[in-house]
Short mmCIF file of C-alpha atoms in Angstrom, two decimals:
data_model
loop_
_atom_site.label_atom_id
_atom_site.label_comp_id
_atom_site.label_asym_id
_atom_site.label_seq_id
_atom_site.Cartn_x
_atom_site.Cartn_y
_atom_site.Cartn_z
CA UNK D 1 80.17 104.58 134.36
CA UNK D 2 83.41 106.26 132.98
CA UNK D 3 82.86 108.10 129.55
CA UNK D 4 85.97 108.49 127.61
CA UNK D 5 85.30 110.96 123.94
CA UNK D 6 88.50 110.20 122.83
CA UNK D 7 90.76 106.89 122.45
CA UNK D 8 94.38 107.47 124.18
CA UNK D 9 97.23 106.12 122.12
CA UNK D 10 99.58 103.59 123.31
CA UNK D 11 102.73 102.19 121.74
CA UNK D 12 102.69 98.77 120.33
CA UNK D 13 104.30 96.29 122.79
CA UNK D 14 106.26 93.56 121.26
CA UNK D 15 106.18 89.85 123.07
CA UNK D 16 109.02 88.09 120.26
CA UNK D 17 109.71 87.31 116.80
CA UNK D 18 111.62 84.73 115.03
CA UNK D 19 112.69 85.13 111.20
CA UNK D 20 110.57 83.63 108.35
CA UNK D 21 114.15 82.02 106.76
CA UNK D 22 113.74 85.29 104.38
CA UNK D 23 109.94 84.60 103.52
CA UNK D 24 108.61 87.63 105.39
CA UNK D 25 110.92 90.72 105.52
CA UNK D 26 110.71 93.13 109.11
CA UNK D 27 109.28 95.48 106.87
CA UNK D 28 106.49 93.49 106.36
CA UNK D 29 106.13 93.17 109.90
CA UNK D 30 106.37 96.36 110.34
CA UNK D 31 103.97 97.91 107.28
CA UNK D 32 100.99 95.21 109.28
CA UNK D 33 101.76 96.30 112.87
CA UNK D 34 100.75 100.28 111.69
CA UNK D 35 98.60 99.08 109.72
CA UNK D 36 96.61 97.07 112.94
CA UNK D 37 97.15 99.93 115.08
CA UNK D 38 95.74 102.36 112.90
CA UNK D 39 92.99 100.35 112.34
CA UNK D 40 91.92 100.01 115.67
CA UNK D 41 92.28 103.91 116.32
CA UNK D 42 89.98 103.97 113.42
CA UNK D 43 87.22 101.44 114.97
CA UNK D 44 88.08 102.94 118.57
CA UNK D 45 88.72 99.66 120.01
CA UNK D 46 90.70 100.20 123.64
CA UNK D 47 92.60 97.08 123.37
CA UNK D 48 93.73 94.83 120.84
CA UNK D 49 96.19 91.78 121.06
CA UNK D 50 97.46 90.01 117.59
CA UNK D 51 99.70 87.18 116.63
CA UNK D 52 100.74 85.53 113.90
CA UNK D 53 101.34 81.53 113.55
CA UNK D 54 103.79 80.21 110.27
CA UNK D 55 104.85 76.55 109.97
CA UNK D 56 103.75 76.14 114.13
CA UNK D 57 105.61 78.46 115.37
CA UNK D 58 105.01 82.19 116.51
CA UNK D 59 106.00 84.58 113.75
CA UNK D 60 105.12 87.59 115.76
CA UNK D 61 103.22 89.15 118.35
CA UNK D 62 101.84 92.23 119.77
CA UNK D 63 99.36 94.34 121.96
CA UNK D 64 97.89 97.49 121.04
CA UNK D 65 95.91 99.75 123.01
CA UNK D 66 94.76 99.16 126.66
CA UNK D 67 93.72 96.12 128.29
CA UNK D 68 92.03 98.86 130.67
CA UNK D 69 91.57 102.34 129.79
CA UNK D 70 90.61 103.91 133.62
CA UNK D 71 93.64 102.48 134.87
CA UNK D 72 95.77 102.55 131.61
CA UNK D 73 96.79 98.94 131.33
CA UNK D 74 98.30 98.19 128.43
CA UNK D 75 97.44 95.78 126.03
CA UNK D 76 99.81 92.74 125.93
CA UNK D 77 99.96 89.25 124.11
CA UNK D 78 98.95 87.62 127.64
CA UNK D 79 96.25 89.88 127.79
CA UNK D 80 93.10 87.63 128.96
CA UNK D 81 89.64 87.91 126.47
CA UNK D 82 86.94 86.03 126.04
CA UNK D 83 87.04 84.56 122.85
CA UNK D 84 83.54 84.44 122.29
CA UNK D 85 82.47 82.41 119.88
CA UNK D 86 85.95 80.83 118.93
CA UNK D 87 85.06 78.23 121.65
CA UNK D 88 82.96 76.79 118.52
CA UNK D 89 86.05 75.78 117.20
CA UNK D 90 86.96 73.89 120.09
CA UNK D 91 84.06 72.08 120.39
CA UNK D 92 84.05 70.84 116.72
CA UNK D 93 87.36 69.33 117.12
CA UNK D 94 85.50 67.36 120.01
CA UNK D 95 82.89 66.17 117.78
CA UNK D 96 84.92 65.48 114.84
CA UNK D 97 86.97 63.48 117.53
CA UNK D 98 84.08 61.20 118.45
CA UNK D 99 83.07 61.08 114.42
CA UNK D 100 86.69 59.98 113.61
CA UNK D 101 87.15 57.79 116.30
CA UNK D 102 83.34 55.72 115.73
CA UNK D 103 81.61 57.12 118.64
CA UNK D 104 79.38 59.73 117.00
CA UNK D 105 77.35 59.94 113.61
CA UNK D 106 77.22 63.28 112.28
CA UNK D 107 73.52 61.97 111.05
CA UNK D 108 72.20 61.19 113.85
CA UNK D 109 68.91 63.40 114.66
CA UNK D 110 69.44 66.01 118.06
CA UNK D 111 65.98 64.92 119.01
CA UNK D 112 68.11 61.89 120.87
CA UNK D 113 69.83 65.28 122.60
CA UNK D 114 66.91 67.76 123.94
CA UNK D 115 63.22 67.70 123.58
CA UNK D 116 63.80 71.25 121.84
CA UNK D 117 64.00 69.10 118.19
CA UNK D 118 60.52 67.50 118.67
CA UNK D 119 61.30 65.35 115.41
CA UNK D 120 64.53 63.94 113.57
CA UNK D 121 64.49 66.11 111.15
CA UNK D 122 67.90 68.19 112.23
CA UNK D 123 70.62 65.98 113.03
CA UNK D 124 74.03 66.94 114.35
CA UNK D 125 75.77 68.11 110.98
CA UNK D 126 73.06 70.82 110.89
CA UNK D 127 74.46 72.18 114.02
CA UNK D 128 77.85 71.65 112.74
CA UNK D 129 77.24 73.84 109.65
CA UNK D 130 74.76 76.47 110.88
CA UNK D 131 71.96 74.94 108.38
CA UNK D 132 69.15 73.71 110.93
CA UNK D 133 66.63 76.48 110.61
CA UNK D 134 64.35 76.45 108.29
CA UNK D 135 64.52 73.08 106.36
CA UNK D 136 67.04 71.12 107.67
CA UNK D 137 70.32 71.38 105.58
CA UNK D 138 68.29 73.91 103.06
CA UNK D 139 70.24 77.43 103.65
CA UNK D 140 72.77 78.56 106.01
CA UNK D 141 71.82 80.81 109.15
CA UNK D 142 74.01 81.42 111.67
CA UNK D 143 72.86 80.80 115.40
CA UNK D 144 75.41 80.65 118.18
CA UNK D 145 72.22 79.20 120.72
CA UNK D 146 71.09 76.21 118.55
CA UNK D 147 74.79 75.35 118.50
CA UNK D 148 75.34 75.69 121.86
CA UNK D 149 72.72 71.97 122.02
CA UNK D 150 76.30 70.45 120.87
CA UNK D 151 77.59 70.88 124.51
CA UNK D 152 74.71 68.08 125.63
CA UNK D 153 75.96 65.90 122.41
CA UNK D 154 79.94 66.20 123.68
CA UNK D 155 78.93 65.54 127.37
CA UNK D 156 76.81 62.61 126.55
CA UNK D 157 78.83 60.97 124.38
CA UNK D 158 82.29 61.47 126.56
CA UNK D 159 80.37 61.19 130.73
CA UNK D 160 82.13 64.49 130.93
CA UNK D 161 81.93 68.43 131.65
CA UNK D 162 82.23 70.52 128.54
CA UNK D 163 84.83 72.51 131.19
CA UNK D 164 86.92 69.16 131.77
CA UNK D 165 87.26 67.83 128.38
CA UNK D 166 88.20 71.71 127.63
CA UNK D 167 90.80 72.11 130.19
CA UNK D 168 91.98 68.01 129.70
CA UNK D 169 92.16 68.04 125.77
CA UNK D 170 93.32 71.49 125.23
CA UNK D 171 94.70 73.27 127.97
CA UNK D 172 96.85 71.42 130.08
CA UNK D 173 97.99 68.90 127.04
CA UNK D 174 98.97 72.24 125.36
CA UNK D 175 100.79 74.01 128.21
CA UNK D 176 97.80 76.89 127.51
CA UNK D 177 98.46 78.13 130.91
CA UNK D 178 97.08 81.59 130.80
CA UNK D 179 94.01 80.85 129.37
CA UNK D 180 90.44 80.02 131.98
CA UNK D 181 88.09 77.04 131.26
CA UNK D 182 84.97 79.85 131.43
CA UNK D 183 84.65 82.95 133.71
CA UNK D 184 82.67 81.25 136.28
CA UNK D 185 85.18 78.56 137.27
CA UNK D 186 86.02 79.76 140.82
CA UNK D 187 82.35 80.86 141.73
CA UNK D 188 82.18 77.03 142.93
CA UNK D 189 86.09 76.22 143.56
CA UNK D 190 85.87 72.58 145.26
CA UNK D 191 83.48 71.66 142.71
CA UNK D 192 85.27 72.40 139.68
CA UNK D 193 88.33 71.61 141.60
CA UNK D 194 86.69 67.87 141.88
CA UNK D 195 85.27 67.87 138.19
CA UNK D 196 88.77 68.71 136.70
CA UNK D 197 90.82 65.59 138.41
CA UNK D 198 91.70 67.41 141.80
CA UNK D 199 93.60 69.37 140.34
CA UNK D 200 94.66 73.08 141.56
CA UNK D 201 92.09 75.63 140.32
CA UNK D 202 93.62 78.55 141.76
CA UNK D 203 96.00 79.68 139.04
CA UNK D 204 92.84 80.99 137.22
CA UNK D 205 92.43 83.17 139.62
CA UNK D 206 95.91 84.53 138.78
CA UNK D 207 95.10 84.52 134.97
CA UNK D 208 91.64 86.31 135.74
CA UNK D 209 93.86 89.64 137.10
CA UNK D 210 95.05 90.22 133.32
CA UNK D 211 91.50 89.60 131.86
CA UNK D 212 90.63 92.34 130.04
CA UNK D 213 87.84 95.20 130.68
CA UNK D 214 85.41 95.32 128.21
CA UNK D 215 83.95 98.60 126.41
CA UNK D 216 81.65 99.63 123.47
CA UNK D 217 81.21 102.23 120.96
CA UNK D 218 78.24 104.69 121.26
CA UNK D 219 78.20 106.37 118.33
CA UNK D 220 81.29 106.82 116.36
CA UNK D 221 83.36 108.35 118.82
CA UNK D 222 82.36 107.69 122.60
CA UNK D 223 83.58 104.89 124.35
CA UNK D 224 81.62 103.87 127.24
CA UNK D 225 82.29 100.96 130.14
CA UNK D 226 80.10 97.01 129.01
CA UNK D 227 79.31 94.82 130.84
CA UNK D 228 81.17 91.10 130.96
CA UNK D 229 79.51 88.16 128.96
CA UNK D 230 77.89 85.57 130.82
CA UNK D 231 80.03 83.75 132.44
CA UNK D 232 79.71 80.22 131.90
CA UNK D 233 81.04 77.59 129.14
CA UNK D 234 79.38 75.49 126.74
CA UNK D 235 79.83 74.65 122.66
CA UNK D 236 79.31 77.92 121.62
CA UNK D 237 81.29 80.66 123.95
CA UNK D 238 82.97 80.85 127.15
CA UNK D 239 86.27 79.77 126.81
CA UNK D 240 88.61 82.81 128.01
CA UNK D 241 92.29 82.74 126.55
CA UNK D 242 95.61 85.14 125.54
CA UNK D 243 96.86 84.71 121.61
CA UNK D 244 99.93 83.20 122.96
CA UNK D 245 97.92 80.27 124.02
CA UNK D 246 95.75 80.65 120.49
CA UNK D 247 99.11 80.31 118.63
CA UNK D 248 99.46 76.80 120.78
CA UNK D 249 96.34 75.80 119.86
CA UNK D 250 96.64 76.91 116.13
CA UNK D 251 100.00 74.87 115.87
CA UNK D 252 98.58 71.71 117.34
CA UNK D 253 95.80 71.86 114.91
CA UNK D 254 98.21 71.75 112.41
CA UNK D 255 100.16 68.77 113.81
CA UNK D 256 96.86 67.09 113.84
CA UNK D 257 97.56 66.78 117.05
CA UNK D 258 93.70 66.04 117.64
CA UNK D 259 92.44 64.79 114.73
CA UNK D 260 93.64 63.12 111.48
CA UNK D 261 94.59 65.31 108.41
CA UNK D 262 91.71 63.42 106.29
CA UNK D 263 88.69 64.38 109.29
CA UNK D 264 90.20 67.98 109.47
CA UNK D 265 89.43 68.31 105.69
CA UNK D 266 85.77 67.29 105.93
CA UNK D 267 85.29 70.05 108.52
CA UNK D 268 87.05 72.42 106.46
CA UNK D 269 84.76 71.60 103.57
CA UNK D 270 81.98 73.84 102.40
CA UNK D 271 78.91 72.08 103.91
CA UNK D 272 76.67 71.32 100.38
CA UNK D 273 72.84 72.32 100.95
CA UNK D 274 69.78 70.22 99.94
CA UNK D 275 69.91 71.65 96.23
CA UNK D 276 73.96 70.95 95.93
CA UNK D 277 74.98 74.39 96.88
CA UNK D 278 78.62 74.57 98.79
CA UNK D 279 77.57 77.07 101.54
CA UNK D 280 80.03 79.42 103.88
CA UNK D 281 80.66 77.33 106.41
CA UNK D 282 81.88 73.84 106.88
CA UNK D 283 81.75 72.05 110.18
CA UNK D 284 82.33 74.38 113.11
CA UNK D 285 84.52 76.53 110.77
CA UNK D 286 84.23 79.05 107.93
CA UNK D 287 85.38 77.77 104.63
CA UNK D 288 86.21 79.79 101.55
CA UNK D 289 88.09 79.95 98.34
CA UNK D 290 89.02 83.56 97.70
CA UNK D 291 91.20 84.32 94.70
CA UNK D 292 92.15 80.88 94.23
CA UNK D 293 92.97 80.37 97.97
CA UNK D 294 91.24 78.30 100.71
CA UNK D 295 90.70 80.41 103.66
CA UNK D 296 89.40 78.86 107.02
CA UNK D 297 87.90 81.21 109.76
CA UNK D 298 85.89 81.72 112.41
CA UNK D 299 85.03 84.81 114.35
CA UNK D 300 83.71 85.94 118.27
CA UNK D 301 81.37 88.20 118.54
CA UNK D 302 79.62 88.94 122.52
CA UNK D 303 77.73 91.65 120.96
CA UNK D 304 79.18 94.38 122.99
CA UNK D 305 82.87 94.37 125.32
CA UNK D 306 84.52 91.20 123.30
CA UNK D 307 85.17 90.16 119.91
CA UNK D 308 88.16 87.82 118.02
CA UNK D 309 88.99 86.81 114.63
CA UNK D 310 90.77 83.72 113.77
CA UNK D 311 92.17 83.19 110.06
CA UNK D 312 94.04 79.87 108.62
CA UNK D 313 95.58 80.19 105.50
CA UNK D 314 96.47 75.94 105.29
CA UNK D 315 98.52 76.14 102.04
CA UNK D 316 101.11 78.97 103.35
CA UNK D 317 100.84 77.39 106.77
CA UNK D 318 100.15 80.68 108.28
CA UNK D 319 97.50 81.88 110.50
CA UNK D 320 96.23 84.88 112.08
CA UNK D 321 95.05 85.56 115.67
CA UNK D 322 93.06 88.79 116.91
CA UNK D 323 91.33 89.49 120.15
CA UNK D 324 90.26 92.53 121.08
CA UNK D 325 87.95 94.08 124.32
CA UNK D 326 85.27 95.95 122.09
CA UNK D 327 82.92 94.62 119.58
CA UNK D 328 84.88 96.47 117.22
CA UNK D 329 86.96 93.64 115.73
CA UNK D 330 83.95 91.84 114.21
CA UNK D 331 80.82 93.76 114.56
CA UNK D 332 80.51 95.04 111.19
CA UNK D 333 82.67 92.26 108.99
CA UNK D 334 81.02 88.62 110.60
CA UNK D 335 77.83 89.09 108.93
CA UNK D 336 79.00 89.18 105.51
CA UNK D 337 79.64 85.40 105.38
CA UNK D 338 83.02 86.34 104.11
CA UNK D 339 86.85 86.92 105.63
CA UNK D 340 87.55 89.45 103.10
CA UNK D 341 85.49 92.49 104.57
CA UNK D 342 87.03 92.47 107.78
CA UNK D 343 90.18 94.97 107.54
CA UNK D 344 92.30 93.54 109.76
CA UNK D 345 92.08 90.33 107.74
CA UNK D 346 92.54 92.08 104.71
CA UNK D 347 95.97 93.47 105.58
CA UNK D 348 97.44 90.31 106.18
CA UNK D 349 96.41 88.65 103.38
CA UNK D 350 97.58 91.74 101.06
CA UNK D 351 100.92 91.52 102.97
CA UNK D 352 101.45 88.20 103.50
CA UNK D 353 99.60 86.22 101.02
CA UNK D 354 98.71 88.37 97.91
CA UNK D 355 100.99 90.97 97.87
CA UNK D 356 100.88 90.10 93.96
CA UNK D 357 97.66 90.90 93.12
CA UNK D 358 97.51 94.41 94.69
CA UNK D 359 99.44 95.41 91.65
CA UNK D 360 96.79 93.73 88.65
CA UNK D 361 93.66 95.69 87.87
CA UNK D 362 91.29 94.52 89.17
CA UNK D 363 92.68 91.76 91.44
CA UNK D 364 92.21 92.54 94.61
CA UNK D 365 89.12 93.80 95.75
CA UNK D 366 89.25 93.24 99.83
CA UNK D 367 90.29 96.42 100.49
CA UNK D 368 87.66 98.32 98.94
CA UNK D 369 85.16 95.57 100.47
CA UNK D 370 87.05 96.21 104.09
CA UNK D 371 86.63 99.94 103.49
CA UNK D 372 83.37 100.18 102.36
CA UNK D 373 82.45 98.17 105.72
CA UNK D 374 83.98 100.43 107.45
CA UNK D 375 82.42 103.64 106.36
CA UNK D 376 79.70 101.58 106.78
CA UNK D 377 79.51 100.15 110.42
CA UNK D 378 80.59 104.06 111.76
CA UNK D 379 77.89 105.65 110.12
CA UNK D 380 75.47 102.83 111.86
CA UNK D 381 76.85 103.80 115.02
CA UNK D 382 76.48 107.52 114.14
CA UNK D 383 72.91 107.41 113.17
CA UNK D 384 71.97 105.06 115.47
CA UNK D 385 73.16 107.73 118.63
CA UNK D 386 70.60 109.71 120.46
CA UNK D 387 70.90 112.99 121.86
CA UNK D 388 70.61 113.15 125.58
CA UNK D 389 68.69 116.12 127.17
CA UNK D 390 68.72 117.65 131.01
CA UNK D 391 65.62 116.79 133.12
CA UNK D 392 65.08 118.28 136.61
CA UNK D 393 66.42 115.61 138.71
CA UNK D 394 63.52 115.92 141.27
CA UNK D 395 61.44 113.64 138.89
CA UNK D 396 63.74 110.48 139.53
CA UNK D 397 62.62 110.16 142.96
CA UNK D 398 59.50 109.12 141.51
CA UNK D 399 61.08 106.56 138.90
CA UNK D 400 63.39 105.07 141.04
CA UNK D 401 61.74 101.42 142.34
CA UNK D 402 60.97 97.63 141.61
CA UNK D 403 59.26 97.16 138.04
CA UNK D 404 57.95 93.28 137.32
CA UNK D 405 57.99 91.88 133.51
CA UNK D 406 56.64 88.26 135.27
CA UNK D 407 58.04 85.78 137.61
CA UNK D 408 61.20 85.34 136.84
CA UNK D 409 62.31 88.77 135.80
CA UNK D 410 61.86 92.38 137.27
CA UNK D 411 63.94 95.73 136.84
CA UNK D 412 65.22 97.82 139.30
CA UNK D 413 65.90 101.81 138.78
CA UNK D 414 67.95 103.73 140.91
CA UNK D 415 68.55 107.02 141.36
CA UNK D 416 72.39 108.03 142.20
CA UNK D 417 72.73 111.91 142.92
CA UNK D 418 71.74 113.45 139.29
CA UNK D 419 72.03 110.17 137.29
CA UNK D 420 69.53 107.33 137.32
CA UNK D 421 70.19 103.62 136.33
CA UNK D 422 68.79 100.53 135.31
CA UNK D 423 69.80 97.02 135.77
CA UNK D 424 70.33 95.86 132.32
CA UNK D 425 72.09 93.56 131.33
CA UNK D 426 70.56 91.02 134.47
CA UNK D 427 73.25 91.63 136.94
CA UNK D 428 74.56 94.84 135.95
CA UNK D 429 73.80 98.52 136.01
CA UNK D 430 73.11 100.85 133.37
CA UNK D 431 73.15 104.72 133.29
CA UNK D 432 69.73 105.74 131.50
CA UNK D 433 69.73 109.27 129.53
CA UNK D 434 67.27 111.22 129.31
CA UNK D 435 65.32 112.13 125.69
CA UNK D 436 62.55 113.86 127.49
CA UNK D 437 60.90 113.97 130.85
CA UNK D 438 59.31 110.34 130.42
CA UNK D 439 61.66 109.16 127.78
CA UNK D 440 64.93 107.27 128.54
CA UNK D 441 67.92 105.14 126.25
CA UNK D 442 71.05 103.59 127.23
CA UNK D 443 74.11 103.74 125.44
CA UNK D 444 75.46 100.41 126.51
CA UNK D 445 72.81 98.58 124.37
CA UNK D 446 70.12 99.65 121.78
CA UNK D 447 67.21 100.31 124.58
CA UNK D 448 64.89 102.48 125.38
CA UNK D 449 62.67 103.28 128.24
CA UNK D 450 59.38 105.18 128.85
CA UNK D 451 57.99 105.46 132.54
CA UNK D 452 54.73 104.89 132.37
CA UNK D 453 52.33 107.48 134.29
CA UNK D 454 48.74 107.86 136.17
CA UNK D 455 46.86 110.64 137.94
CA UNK D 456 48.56 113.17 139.98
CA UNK D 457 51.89 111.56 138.11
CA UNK D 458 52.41 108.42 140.04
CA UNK D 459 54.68 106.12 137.81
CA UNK D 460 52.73 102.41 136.97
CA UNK D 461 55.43 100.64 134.75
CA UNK D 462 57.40 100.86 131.92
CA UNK D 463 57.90 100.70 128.48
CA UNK D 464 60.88 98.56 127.27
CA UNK D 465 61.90 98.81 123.59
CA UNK D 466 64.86 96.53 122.47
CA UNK D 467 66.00 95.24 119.69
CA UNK D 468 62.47 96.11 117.68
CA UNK D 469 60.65 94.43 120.75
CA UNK D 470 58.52 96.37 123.43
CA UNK D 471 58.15 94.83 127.21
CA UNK D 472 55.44 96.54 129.79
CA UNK D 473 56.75 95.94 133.43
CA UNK D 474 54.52 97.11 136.11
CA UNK D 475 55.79 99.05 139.36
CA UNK D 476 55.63 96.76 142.19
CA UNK D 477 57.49 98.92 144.57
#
């Protein structure tokens, strides 16, 4: 796995621009497009594209960075991300479709959907609005895998693929050519190739050559090689796709191109608890009123190697699109159940929405929120980095082997030369580092491992801590 201490600058690369009629000046433009760059310097995120979306049409657009830092690639608005959890977005419209056009009842309980609801106590609107733990409708919780039981709700209701209705309601209607209905869709080309009309799959394999790498921060300086997502599609994540295509998507919502104006508004409503509470989110959106302003969002978050953010201002007709090939862009803001600590967000609303209030007292507090997150997420990273220490290599000929958790999952450690590796994520390969003879941690993901040892030192298993969580896997071989 490539190490790389220190992020390599590269210029801003400009797709096009059209004028604002004299509503946004090129300074403007210009003052955000530092402002984005220096931004992502400061979060260390490799890549970065951005565009912005004003009465349907693309204002302007950029990438930033490197698509792929070992090859230096740069960054470009066709870049290809996963979107993460944008997809939600996407599969909301789908339901709201059904809802408007009297095929689906927002009430009706997911118990009808998956044996996982044993009663009718959550219905689909829970889903919707991230309200279905707990008491039903009581508080909001995000959870991208409860929403993810939409996918069975779309696919019943419609007698088709998630992928299909994807690539027939969005994609081709939209000319979003660049974009890829999920990263799996030529592991099985006939079939998908059958499932989509016949049509010809093979241009996502094109599109797949400009799909981003992803990366990570270890610490708050050291950026290190992640893994992809999992590759499939569903209600929650998959969808892969460039901010050009975004910006197609973004204008078509505003044409109501797929829903009415009047079933858009109830899913960019504050979803009202049990106790008459509006709550963050409305269906399959974020929705907000900051300083007077309604502000409809959504962000993507894989964790580690992807992350978006998506930002509607409906009043100025203006929206904001952001994908990026680190967790960078979201990790530390999407949390706060508010747009207005994530920095990026921040400087385009100051510049393009409330470049008034920045001069009253008091009237503008988003940057100090955005920098105070900041300061914040870094010094997470920072403390949360462990100091790696040199063991005689001679003892990884003993760790090195097969090591069982139960039937349907085992670990594998290899030894390569010096280094020795682990196959975390499932599917991938992890360098391990060493905090003492027996004691391991990756920097990929918050993990660490202790080899587990009997008489004469002959390794039986291991010790898995992640995520506040410890696993014992026993050495088969």
């Amino acid at each position: 796995m490539l190490l790389i201490a220190v992020l390599t600058t590269q210029p801003a690369l400009t797709f096009r621009a059209t004028d604002l009629e004299g509503q946004t000046s090129d300074k403007q433009l210009a003052r955000f497009e530092t402002q984005v760059d220096e931004l992502r310097q400061l979060l260390r995120i490799p890549g970065l594209s951005a565009v912005i979306v004003k009465d349907q049409k693309v204002l302007w657009a950029r990438g930033f960075g490197f698509a792929d830092l070992e090859k230096q690639i740069p960054a470009t608005p066709d870049t290809l991300y996963h979107i993460a959890s944008l997809t939600k977005t996407y599969a909301a419209t789908l339901i709201m479709q059904l809802v408007e056009q009297g095929n689906l009842d927002l009430n009706e309980p997911m118990s009808h959907y998956s044996s996982n609801f044993p009663d009718d106590s959550v219905r689909i609107k829970h889903l919707l609005s991230h309200t279905s733990q707990g008491t039903p409708g009581e508080r909001y919780q995000y959870s991208g895998s409860r929403y993810d039981y939409l996918t069975a709700v779309i696919e019943k209701k419609t007698g088709k693929s998630f992928r299909e209705l994807i690539v027939k309601t969005f994609l081709d209607p939209l000319g979003m050519s660049e974009s890829v209905p999920g990263h799996d869709v030529l592991d099985d080309a006939n079939k998908w190739s059958e499932a989509l009309g016949k049509v010809d799959v093979s241009h996502y394999a094109v599109n797949l050559t400009k799909l981003a790498q992803p990366y990570t921060l270890y610490g708050d300086t050291e950026i290190i090689r992640a893994a992809y997502p999992p590759k499939g599609i569903s209600a929650a994540a998959g969808l892969l796709s460039t901010v050009v295509d975004m910006a197609k998507y973004d204008a078509a919502i505003d044409r109501h191109t797929f829903i009415k104006p009047e079933t858009q508004a109830i899913a960019w409503t504050p979803f009202v608890s049990n106790a008459g509470q509006p709550l963050p989110h409305g269906l399959g959106w974020f929705a907000e009123n900051y300083q007077g302003l309604k502000l409809i969002w959504h962000y993507g978050h894989w964790g580690t190697g992807f992350s978006a953010t998506y930002l509607k201002v409906p009043e100025k007709n203006l929206s904001l699109i952001l994908l990026a090939n680190s967790e960078a862009l979201s990790d530390g803001f999407y949390f706060t159940g508010g747009i207005e600590t994530n920095p990026f967000a921040c400087a385009f609303l100051r510049l393009f929405v409330f470049e008034e209030l920045t001069k009253r007292a008091n009237g503008y507090d988003c940057e100090r929120l955005s920098h105070d997150a900041i300061v914040k997420w870094l010094e997470q990273r920072r403390k949360r980095a462990r100091r790696a220490v040199k063991v005689d290599p001679k003892l990884f000929e003993a760790y090195a082997g097969t090591y069982e958790l139960n039937a349907r999952r085992s670990f594998t450690v290899t030894r390569e030369g010096d280094r020795l590796f682990i196959d975390v994520p499932r599917g991938n390969k992890s360098e391990m580092f060493a905090e003492a003879e027996t004691k391991f941690f990756l920097k990929l993901a918050d993990v660490q491992i202790k080899f587990l040892k009997v008489e004469r030192g002959q390794v039986s298993g291991i010790e898995i801590v992640a995520n506040g969580d410890t696993l014992t896997a026993k050495k088969v071989k």
